[in-house]
């Protein structure tokens, strides 16, 4: 501890003002970006951007690059004087999510050429980064990231501890098992990057006004019409909220509030004086996630911070500051991170500390930034909540949002970042405060597959929650809704299962296997109440007409029939994948994925005419949904309803209101979302417990049991069923995933996306949804595939997996993913034919190790009628959904 007190005493008795602060202040005297003399605001603009940090200036820069000139950027203080000014300035592409990786890579390349473009020094230095691993699980996580970096053309290397010492001699390597080196990562001066972006935007006509506060955004008929500022109003068509930690408050101040779920926490890092032998500016940055710290070279010394286990939320009450001043030092709070730093770099014990910086950073409920258009106010866009990665994401995020405004959509699938992934339920101040206390440590925690947040739970529950919980349900959360993963049988070690975290075969393997077996041989019940449920009705034919235009399949079917269909965009991509039952001639019941509740509602409201005779109602909360799966489901339901349920009397994809037990008005549908026989029961919520009890009572003689979503996932993947949000997205068309049969190009009327599909049908598809069965993979000993693994065809990268599961029927792992083909010289996308798929030799890369895989196209034929040994199994087989 002597080293710690030596450092601490230096801090207590020396007050040294950091040179970077005065330097940053002096830069704000320039007149090339924003005129220091107050000038009148324009009366109107096409776009008003709120926030002059790296995010707001990036949006302005990219909008101007795309040709939009009528833009006003308003900053309540000075440019780059908020969180941007305090940012550590590390630009890292080491990311788990593909879209975040792409944003960081673009940002890096943008910052590299920005000084040459603008003439403003940005402090860009290509340092490279080293991510350290103290455990084998951490090293596996890094290897998974390395696989994804490599296929994107980003150089990276998994290395031994001795190689780390060669690149950074001050690093203590005694407790390391390995590391990952990314030579192209960099550092910048974040405030200078922001000023350079603003300068470039200003030269292209963007007006920038400092010391101008927005009180609220004006809205009429659900659309942005302008902003009210302390210097007068500005009429505008679009508003972009890049207010950082104040984005939440600003969203609530509107005439029609916009929910932007983020919350600030204090974030600490220290600055030191130069070392005796000053560190070179190009010394690699260090990320030591197991030690919870990061380290970079800074003016010959170091800058080091981290993400502690016990973060300090701030500004929960909504307190505002024009410019973020340095908050109070808290050395007691920082001590664990300081101790970790000294263990990693023991040679620093005599180094003099200049300052402990404490600044607020905003975090979101799921550790991903918030981007996109409000679901409630058209023309209101948001880009905020960077989770301490604003510099890494700033360039790429600004580019994607600018494309969204100008082109109507970004160039990449940004659904993981879309504001509409959240609902109003995530905007509670108490929820946000508690959740960000979990989120901030998670940034450096080891994230193994299928981990779940622990805070903000039991927010939305089925009426059966307590009943299922008492029977051993283990829960996961989706869109705030509790859903059962699996059910722990009596006598199992519950604690061990709850703490089971691994990249290998999980402890729940046998439990899920027994649930799958029951689904195939007897009967199971899955509570699927979280599914989004809408009703669309009208006084005349308006409901049918609008749905025919919004959906690709033909919905003019007899009453009682169910149609699987896609809600497509203009390019033919899936905005939603759903099932629609025709209740009567003028009423339809629509079932969508859980996380589609906000997005789907916004899409429907945006495209439906404002007709008082047309009614759209969200009835998600009105119905409990039970999925009755298995060959004996028909026996259970027949006995409870006293009605014949055989296919002759109740055909596939049919919906009928029935009595089940004592309860009337149960919507029974002959489908299961798994390909197995069975029924979906949509039960008015007050009857849920009764119907469930009756099902379990009558079903005892048929071997009924509770089942969770892990079993459903295994069943649907082995049947090649694609799910929206995992396999399907706004860039995937029905023709690319073998769903031509769900599109009726000749249904007698136009629909959104029809022209694009007609063209694609003529030209051919450039990617195809494919199933891969791993052939030389040992389930017990090898790392498991989860999602995002690179796919190789004849040794060449052709795509990545979108989802995977162990098939208990095939006794092999099954991965789903898209195969693409590119010209090796030009990079141009080429048509992917079934023959191209079938003639290839495939491998799946799991954390750097490649496994042979057999490819199958959809649809395929198979008989899952009997189990065979692995070496005899021939996969064919599809059962209609």
PDB file of N, CA, C and O in Angstrom, residues 100-150:
ATOM      1  N   UNK A 100     -21.608  -1.646 -34.146  1.00  0.00           N
ATOM      2  CA  UNK A 100     -20.705  -0.793 -33.374  1.00  0.00           C
ATOM      3  C   UNK A 100     -19.282  -0.881 -33.920  1.00  0.00           C
ATOM      4  O   UNK A 100     -18.570   0.136 -33.984  1.00  0.00           O
ATOM      5  N   UNK A 101     -18.894  -2.060 -34.318  1.00  0.00           N
ATOM      6  CA  UNK A 101     -17.572  -2.252 -34.921  1.00  0.00           C
ATOM      7  C   UNK A 101     -17.440  -1.412 -36.197  1.00  0.00           C
ATOM      8  O   UNK A 101     -16.425  -0.742 -36.413  1.00  0.00           O
ATOM      9  N   UNK A 102     -18.489  -1.429 -37.013  1.00  0.00           N
ATOM     10  CA  UNK A 102     -18.458  -0.670 -38.265  1.00  0.00           C
ATOM     11  C   UNK A 102     -18.424   0.835 -37.988  1.00  0.00           C
ATOM     12  O   UNK A 102     -17.720   1.582 -38.678  1.00  0.00           O
ATOM     13  N   UNK A 103     -19.171   1.290 -36.992  1.00  0.00           N
ATOM     14  CA  UNK A 103     -19.152   2.718 -36.650  1.00  0.00           C
ATOM     15  C   UNK A 103     -17.765   3.149 -36.192  1.00  0.00           C
ATOM     16  O   UNK A 103     -17.267   4.206 -36.592  1.00  0.00           O
ATOM     17  N   UNK A 104     -17.150   2.333 -35.345  1.00  0.00           N
ATOM     18  CA  UNK A 104     -15.825   2.686 -34.826  1.00  0.00           C
ATOM     19  C   UNK A 104     -14.776   2.676 -35.939  1.00  0.00           C
ATOM     20  O   UNK A 104     -13.890   3.549 -35.982  1.00  0.00           O
ATOM     21  N   UNK A 105     -14.870   1.712 -36.836  1.00  0.00           N
ATOM     22  CA  UNK A 105     -13.916   1.641 -37.947  1.00  0.00           C
ATOM     23  C   UNK A 105     -14.041   2.874 -38.851  1.00  0.00           C
ATOM     24  O   UNK A 105     -13.030   3.457 -39.260  1.00  0.00           O
ATOM     25  N   UNK A 106     -15.282   3.258 -39.143  1.00  0.00           N
ATOM     26  CA  UNK A 106     -15.482   4.461 -39.961  1.00  0.00           C
ATOM     27  C   UNK A 106     -14.946   5.703 -39.235  1.00  0.00           C
ATOM     28  O   UNK A 106     -14.294   6.562 -39.845  1.00  0.00           O
ATOM     29  N   UNK A 107     -15.243   5.822 -37.941  1.00  0.00           N
ATOM     30  CA  UNK A 107     -14.762   6.971 -37.164  1.00  0.00           C
ATOM     31  C   UNK A 107     -13.248   7.073 -37.239  1.00  0.00           C
ATOM     32  O   UNK A 107     -12.696   8.165 -37.455  1.00  0.00           O
ATOM     33  N   UNK A 108     -12.575   5.965 -37.059  1.00  0.00           N
ATOM     34  CA  UNK A 108     -11.118   5.947 -37.099  1.00  0.00           C
ATOM     35  C   UNK A 108     -10.605   6.486 -38.430  1.00  0.00           C
ATOM     36  O   UNK A 108      -9.700   7.341 -38.471  1.00  0.00           O
ATOM     37  N   UNK A 109     -11.175   6.005 -39.524  1.00  0.00           N
ATOM     38  CA  UNK A 109     -10.732   6.445 -40.845  1.00  0.00           C
ATOM     39  C   UNK A 109     -11.069   7.914 -41.092  1.00  0.00           C
ATOM     40  O   UNK A 109     -10.301   8.644 -41.734  1.00  0.00           O
ATOM     41  N   UNK A 110     -12.220   8.353 -40.587  1.00  0.00           N
ATOM     42  CA  UNK A 110     -12.601   9.760 -40.746  1.00  0.00           C
ATOM     43  C   UNK A 110     -11.627  10.674 -39.994  1.00  0.00           C
ATOM     44  O   UNK A 110     -11.124  11.664 -40.554  1.00  0.00           O
ATOM     45  N   UNK A 111     -11.349  10.361 -38.737  1.00  0.00           N
ATOM     46  CA  UNK A 111     -10.477  11.216 -37.934  1.00  0.00           C
ATOM     47  C   UNK A 111      -9.064  11.255 -38.510  1.00  0.00           C
ATOM     48  O   UNK A 111      -8.361  12.274 -38.397  1.00  0.00           O
ATOM     49  N   UNK A 112      -8.653  10.175 -39.139  1.00  0.00           N
ATOM     50  CA  UNK A 112      -7.303  10.097 -39.685  1.00  0.00           C
ATOM     51  C   UNK A 112      -7.079  11.142 -40.777  1.00  0.00           C
ATOM     52  O   UNK A 112      -5.977  11.683 -40.909  1.00  0.00           O
ATOM     53  N   UNK A 113      -8.133  11.449 -41.549  1.00  0.00           N
ATOM     54  CA  UNK A 113      -7.960  12.402 -42.655  1.00  0.00           C
ATOM     55  C   UNK A 113      -8.571  13.772 -42.366  1.00  0.00           C
ATOM     56  O   UNK A 113      -8.516  14.668 -43.196  1.00  0.00           O
ATOM     57  N   UNK A 114      -9.144  13.941 -41.164  1.00  0.00           N
ATOM     58  CA  UNK A 114      -9.877  15.169 -40.861  1.00  0.00           C
ATOM     59  C   UNK A 114      -8.961  16.386 -40.779  1.00  0.00           C
ATOM     60  O   UNK A 114      -9.324  17.486 -41.221  1.00  0.00           O
ATOM     61  N   UNK A 115      -7.761  16.210 -40.223  1.00  0.00           N
ATOM     62  CA  UNK A 115      -6.831  17.335 -40.111  1.00  0.00           C
ATOM     63  C   UNK A 115      -6.428  17.846 -41.485  1.00  0.00           C
ATOM     64  O   UNK A 115      -6.365  19.061 -41.728  1.00  0.00           O
ATOM     65  N   UNK A 116      -6.189  16.921 -42.408  1.00  0.00           N
ATOM     66  CA  UNK A 116      -5.835  17.322 -43.772  1.00  0.00           C
ATOM     67  C   UNK A 116      -7.003  18.029 -44.462  1.00  0.00           C
ATOM     68  O   UNK A 116      -6.827  19.002 -45.191  1.00  0.00           O
ATOM     69  N   UNK A 117      -8.211  17.582 -44.186  1.00  0.00           N
ATOM     70  CA  UNK A 117      -9.399  18.169 -44.805  1.00  0.00           C
ATOM     71  C   UNK A 117      -9.692  19.568 -44.275  1.00  0.00           C
ATOM     72  O   UNK A 117     -10.101  20.450 -45.026  1.00  0.00           O
ATOM     73  N   UNK A 118      -9.480  19.779 -42.969  1.00  0.00           N
ATOM     74  CA  UNK A 118      -9.915  21.036 -42.349  1.00  0.00           C
ATOM     75  C   UNK A 118      -8.777  21.969 -41.975  1.00  0.00           C
ATOM     76  O   UNK A 118      -9.014  23.163 -41.756  1.00  0.00           O
ATOM     77  N   UNK A 119      -7.568  21.452 -41.857  1.00  0.00           N
ATOM     78  CA  UNK A 119      -6.461  22.285 -41.403  1.00  0.00           C
ATOM     79  C   UNK A 119      -6.419  22.462 -39.902  1.00  0.00           C
ATOM     80  O   UNK A 119      -5.582  23.205 -39.377  1.00  0.00           O
ATOM     81  N   UNK A 120      -7.304  21.788 -39.187  1.00  0.00           N
ATOM     82  CA  UNK A 120      -7.347  21.883 -37.724  1.00  0.00           C
ATOM     83  C   UNK A 120      -6.728  20.628 -37.122  1.00  0.00           C
ATOM     84  O   UNK A 120      -7.104  19.509 -37.468  1.00  0.00           O
ATOM     85  N   UNK A 121      -5.758  20.817 -36.228  1.00  0.00           N
ATOM     86  CA  UNK A 121      -5.099  19.677 -35.605  1.00  0.00           C
ATOM     87  C   UNK A 121      -6.097  18.935 -34.714  1.00  0.00           C
ATOM     88  O   UNK A 121      -6.815  19.551 -33.934  1.00  0.00           O
ATOM     89  N   UNK A 122      -6.128  17.618 -34.861  1.00  0.00           N
ATOM     90  CA  UNK A 122      -7.082  16.806 -34.110  1.00  0.00           C
ATOM     91  C   UNK A 122      -6.409  15.910 -33.077  1.00  0.00           C
ATOM     92  O   UNK A 122      -7.091  15.196 -32.348  1.00  0.00           O
ATOM     93  N   UNK A 123      -5.084  15.936 -33.042  1.00  0.00           N
ATOM     94  CA  UNK A 123      -4.369  15.085 -32.093  1.00  0.00           C
ATOM     95  C   UNK A 123      -4.407  13.611 -32.449  1.00  0.00           C
ATOM     96  O   UNK A 123      -4.160  12.753 -31.593  1.00  0.00           O
ATOM     97  N   UNK A 124      -4.704  13.303 -33.719  1.00  0.00           N
ATOM     98  CA  UNK A 124      -4.814  11.900 -34.126  1.00  0.00           C
ATOM     99  C   UNK A 124      -3.432  11.242 -34.131  1.00  0.00           C
ATOM    100  O   UNK A 124      -2.506  11.709 -34.776  1.00  0.00           O
ATOM    101  N   UNK A 125      -3.335  10.136 -33.401  1.00  0.00           N
ATOM    102  CA  UNK A 125      -2.111   9.322 -33.395  1.00  0.00           C
ATOM    103  C   UNK A 125      -2.533   7.863 -33.451  1.00  0.00           C
ATOM    104  O   UNK A 125      -3.331   7.403 -32.622  1.00  0.00           O
ATOM    105  N   UNK A 126      -1.998   7.158 -34.423  1.00  0.00           N
ATOM    106  CA  UNK A 126      -2.280   5.724 -34.524  1.00  0.00           C
ATOM    107  C   UNK A 126      -1.381   4.997 -33.532  1.00  0.00           C
ATOM    108  O   UNK A 126      -0.179   4.843 -33.749  1.00  0.00           O
ATOM    109  N   UNK A 127      -1.967   4.568 -32.439  1.00  0.00           N
ATOM    110  CA  UNK A 127      -1.202   3.945 -31.355  1.00  0.00           C
ATOM    111  C   UNK A 127      -1.322   2.429 -31.362  1.00  0.00           C
ATOM    112  O   UNK A 127      -0.427   1.731 -30.867  1.00  0.00           O
ATOM    113  N   UNK A 128      -2.437   1.926 -31.896  1.00  0.00           N
ATOM    114  CA  UNK A 128      -2.762   0.522 -31.686  1.00  0.00           C
ATOM    115  C   UNK A 128      -3.318   0.334 -30.285  1.00  0.00           C
ATOM    116  O   UNK A 128      -3.173   1.198 -29.410  1.00  0.00           O
ATOM    117  N   UNK A 129      -3.995  -0.782 -30.076  1.00  0.00           N
ATOM    118  CA  UNK A 129      -4.534  -1.073 -28.744  1.00  0.00           C
ATOM    119  C   UNK A 129      -4.246  -2.518 -28.383  1.00  0.00           C
ATOM    120  O   UNK A 129      -4.178  -3.395 -29.261  1.00  0.00           O
ATOM    121  N   UNK A 130      -4.078  -2.755 -27.084  1.00  0.00           N
ATOM    122  CA  UNK A 130      -3.861  -4.104 -26.570  1.00  0.00           C
ATOM    123  C   UNK A 130      -4.943  -4.391 -25.536  1.00  0.00           C
ATOM    124  O   UNK A 130      -5.045  -3.692 -24.528  1.00  0.00           O
ATOM    125  N   UNK A 131      -5.759  -5.399 -25.793  1.00  0.00           N
ATOM    126  CA  UNK A 131      -6.779  -5.837 -24.832  1.00  0.00           C
ATOM    127  C   UNK A 131      -6.240  -7.053 -24.100  1.00  0.00           C
ATOM    128  O   UNK A 131      -5.884  -8.059 -24.721  1.00  0.00           O
ATOM    129  N   UNK A 132      -6.166  -6.951 -22.783  1.00  0.00           N
ATOM    130  CA  UNK A 132      -5.534  -7.988 -21.972  1.00  0.00           C
ATOM    131  C   UNK A 132      -6.560  -9.008 -21.485  1.00  0.00           C
ATOM    132  O   UNK A 132      -7.728  -8.679 -21.253  1.00  0.00           O
ATOM    133  N   UNK A 133      -6.117 -10.242 -21.314  1.00  0.00           N
ATOM    134  CA  UNK A 133      -6.965 -11.311 -20.789  1.00  0.00           C
ATOM    135  C   UNK A 133      -6.289 -11.953 -19.596  1.00  0.00           C
ATOM    136  O   UNK A 133      -5.177 -12.473 -19.711  1.00  0.00           O
ATOM    137  N   UNK A 134      -6.947 -11.902 -18.439  1.00  0.00           N
ATOM    138  CA  UNK A 134      -6.426 -12.557 -17.243  1.00  0.00           C
ATOM    139  C   UNK A 134      -7.016 -13.957 -17.066  1.00  0.00           C
ATOM    140  O   UNK A 134      -6.560 -14.708 -16.206  1.00  0.00           O
ATOM    141  N   UNK A 135      -8.045 -14.290 -17.853  1.00  0.00           N
ATOM    142  CA  UNK A 135      -8.676 -15.603 -17.744  1.00  0.00           C
ATOM    143  C   UNK A 135      -8.857 -16.201 -19.131  1.00  0.00           C
ATOM    144  O   UNK A 135      -8.859 -15.490 -20.133  1.00  0.00           O
ATOM    145  N   UNK A 136      -9.053 -17.503 -19.183  1.00  0.00           N
ATOM    146  CA  UNK A 136      -9.270 -18.175 -20.452  1.00  0.00           C
ATOM    147  C   UNK A 136     -10.592 -17.738 -21.083  1.00  0.00           C
ATOM    148  O   UNK A 136     -10.685 -17.590 -22.305  1.00  0.00           O
ATOM    149  N   UNK A 137     -11.620 -17.527 -20.271  1.00  0.00           N
ATOM    150  CA  UNK A 137     -12.902 -17.068 -20.815  1.00  0.00           C
ATOM    151  C   UNK A 137     -12.758 -15.696 -21.470  1.00  0.00           C
ATOM    152  O   UNK A 137     -13.351 -15.430 -22.518  1.00  0.00           O
ATOM    153  N   UNK A 138     -11.974 -14.821 -20.859  1.00  0.00           N
ATOM    154  CA  UNK A 138     -11.746 -13.501 -21.456  1.00  0.00           C
ATOM    155  C   UNK A 138     -11.003 -13.645 -22.783  1.00  0.00           C
ATOM    156  O   UNK A 138     -11.313 -12.948 -23.762  1.00  0.00           O
ATOM    157  N   UNK A 139     -10.056 -14.544 -22.829  1.00  0.00           N
ATOM    158  CA  UNK A 139      -9.309 -14.759 -24.063  1.00  0.00           C
ATOM    159  C   UNK A 139     -10.229 -15.300 -25.157  1.00  0.00           C
ATOM    160  O   UNK A 139     -10.115 -14.908 -26.330  1.00  0.00           O
ATOM    161  N   UNK A 140     -11.146 -16.190 -24.790  1.00  0.00           N
ATOM    162  CA  UNK A 140     -12.117 -16.678 -25.770  1.00  0.00           C
ATOM    163  C   UNK A 140     -12.955 -15.529 -26.311  1.00  0.00           C
ATOM    164  O   UNK A 140     -13.209 -15.426 -27.518  1.00  0.00           O
ATOM    165  N   UNK A 141     -13.387 -14.641 -25.422  1.00  0.00           N
ATOM    166  CA  UNK A 141     -14.167 -13.481 -25.853  1.00  0.00           C
ATOM    167  C   UNK A 141     -13.379 -12.628 -26.836  1.00  0.00           C
ATOM    168  O   UNK A 141     -13.917 -12.163 -27.853  1.00  0.00           O
ATOM    169  N   UNK A 142     -12.104 -12.415 -26.565  1.00  0.00           N
ATOM    170  CA  UNK A 142     -11.259 -11.645 -27.473  1.00  0.00           C
ATOM    171  C   UNK A 142     -11.069 -12.366 -28.807  1.00  0.00           C
ATOM    172  O   UNK A 142     -11.041 -11.732 -29.871  1.00  0.00           O
ATOM    173  N   UNK A 143     -10.951 -13.676 -28.760  1.00  0.00           N
ATOM    174  CA  UNK A 143     -10.803 -14.434 -30.009  1.00  0.00           C
ATOM    175  C   UNK A 143     -12.059 -14.334 -30.872  1.00  0.00           C
ATOM    176  O   UNK A 143     -11.979 -14.273 -32.104  1.00  0.00           O
ATOM    177  N   UNK A 144     -13.210 -14.311 -30.245  1.00  0.00           N
ATOM    178  CA  UNK A 144     -14.460 -14.143 -31.004  1.00  0.00           C
ATOM    179  C   UNK A 144     -14.483 -12.777 -31.688  1.00  0.00           C
ATOM    180  O   UNK A 144     -14.889 -12.647 -32.840  1.00  0.00           O
ATOM    181  N   UNK A 145     -14.043 -11.746 -30.964  1.00  0.00           N
ATOM    182  CA  UNK A 145     -13.977 -10.405 -31.558  1.00  0.00           C
ATOM    183  C   UNK A 145     -12.954 -10.378 -32.688  1.00  0.00           C
ATOM    184  O   UNK A 145     -13.188  -9.796 -33.756  1.00  0.00           O
ATOM    185  N   UNK A 146     -11.811 -11.026 -32.469  1.00  0.00           N
ATOM    186  CA  UNK A 146     -10.752 -11.048 -33.491  1.00  0.00           C
ATOM    187  C   UNK A 146     -11.249 -11.680 -34.784  1.00  0.00           C
ATOM    188  O   UNK A 146     -10.906 -11.222 -35.884  1.00  0.00           O
ATOM    189  N   UNK A 147     -12.070 -12.721 -34.689  1.00  0.00           N
ATOM    190  CA  UNK A 147     -12.619 -13.355 -35.893  1.00  0.00           C
ATOM    191  C   UNK A 147     -13.436 -12.359 -36.706  1.00  0.00           C
ATOM    192  O   UNK A 147     -13.373 -12.342 -37.939  1.00  0.00           O
ATOM    193  N   UNK A 148     -14.197 -11.517 -36.012  1.00  0.00           N
ATOM    194  CA  UNK A 148     -15.056 -10.551 -36.706  1.00  0.00           C
ATOM    195  C   UNK A 148     -14.249  -9.381 -37.261  1.00  0.00           C
ATOM    196  O   UNK A 148     -14.553  -8.867 -38.334  1.00  0.00           O
ATOM    197  N   UNK A 149     -13.226  -8.955 -36.516  1.00  0.00           N
ATOM    198  CA  UNK A 149     -12.367  -7.888 -37.019  1.00  0.00           C
ATOM    199  C   UNK A 149     -11.652  -8.316 -38.288  1.00  0.00           C
ATOM    200  O   UNK A 149     -11.568  -7.557 -39.267  1.00  0.00           O
ATOM    201  N   UNK A 150     -11.161  -9.526 -38.301  1.00  0.00           N
ATOM    202  CA  UNK A 150     -10.383 -10.012 -39.445  1.00  0.00           C
ATOM    203  C   UNK A 150     -11.198 -10.011 -40.725  1.00  0.00           C
ATOM    204  O   UNK A 150     -10.716  -9.593 -41.780  1.00  0.00           O
TER     205      UNK A 150
END
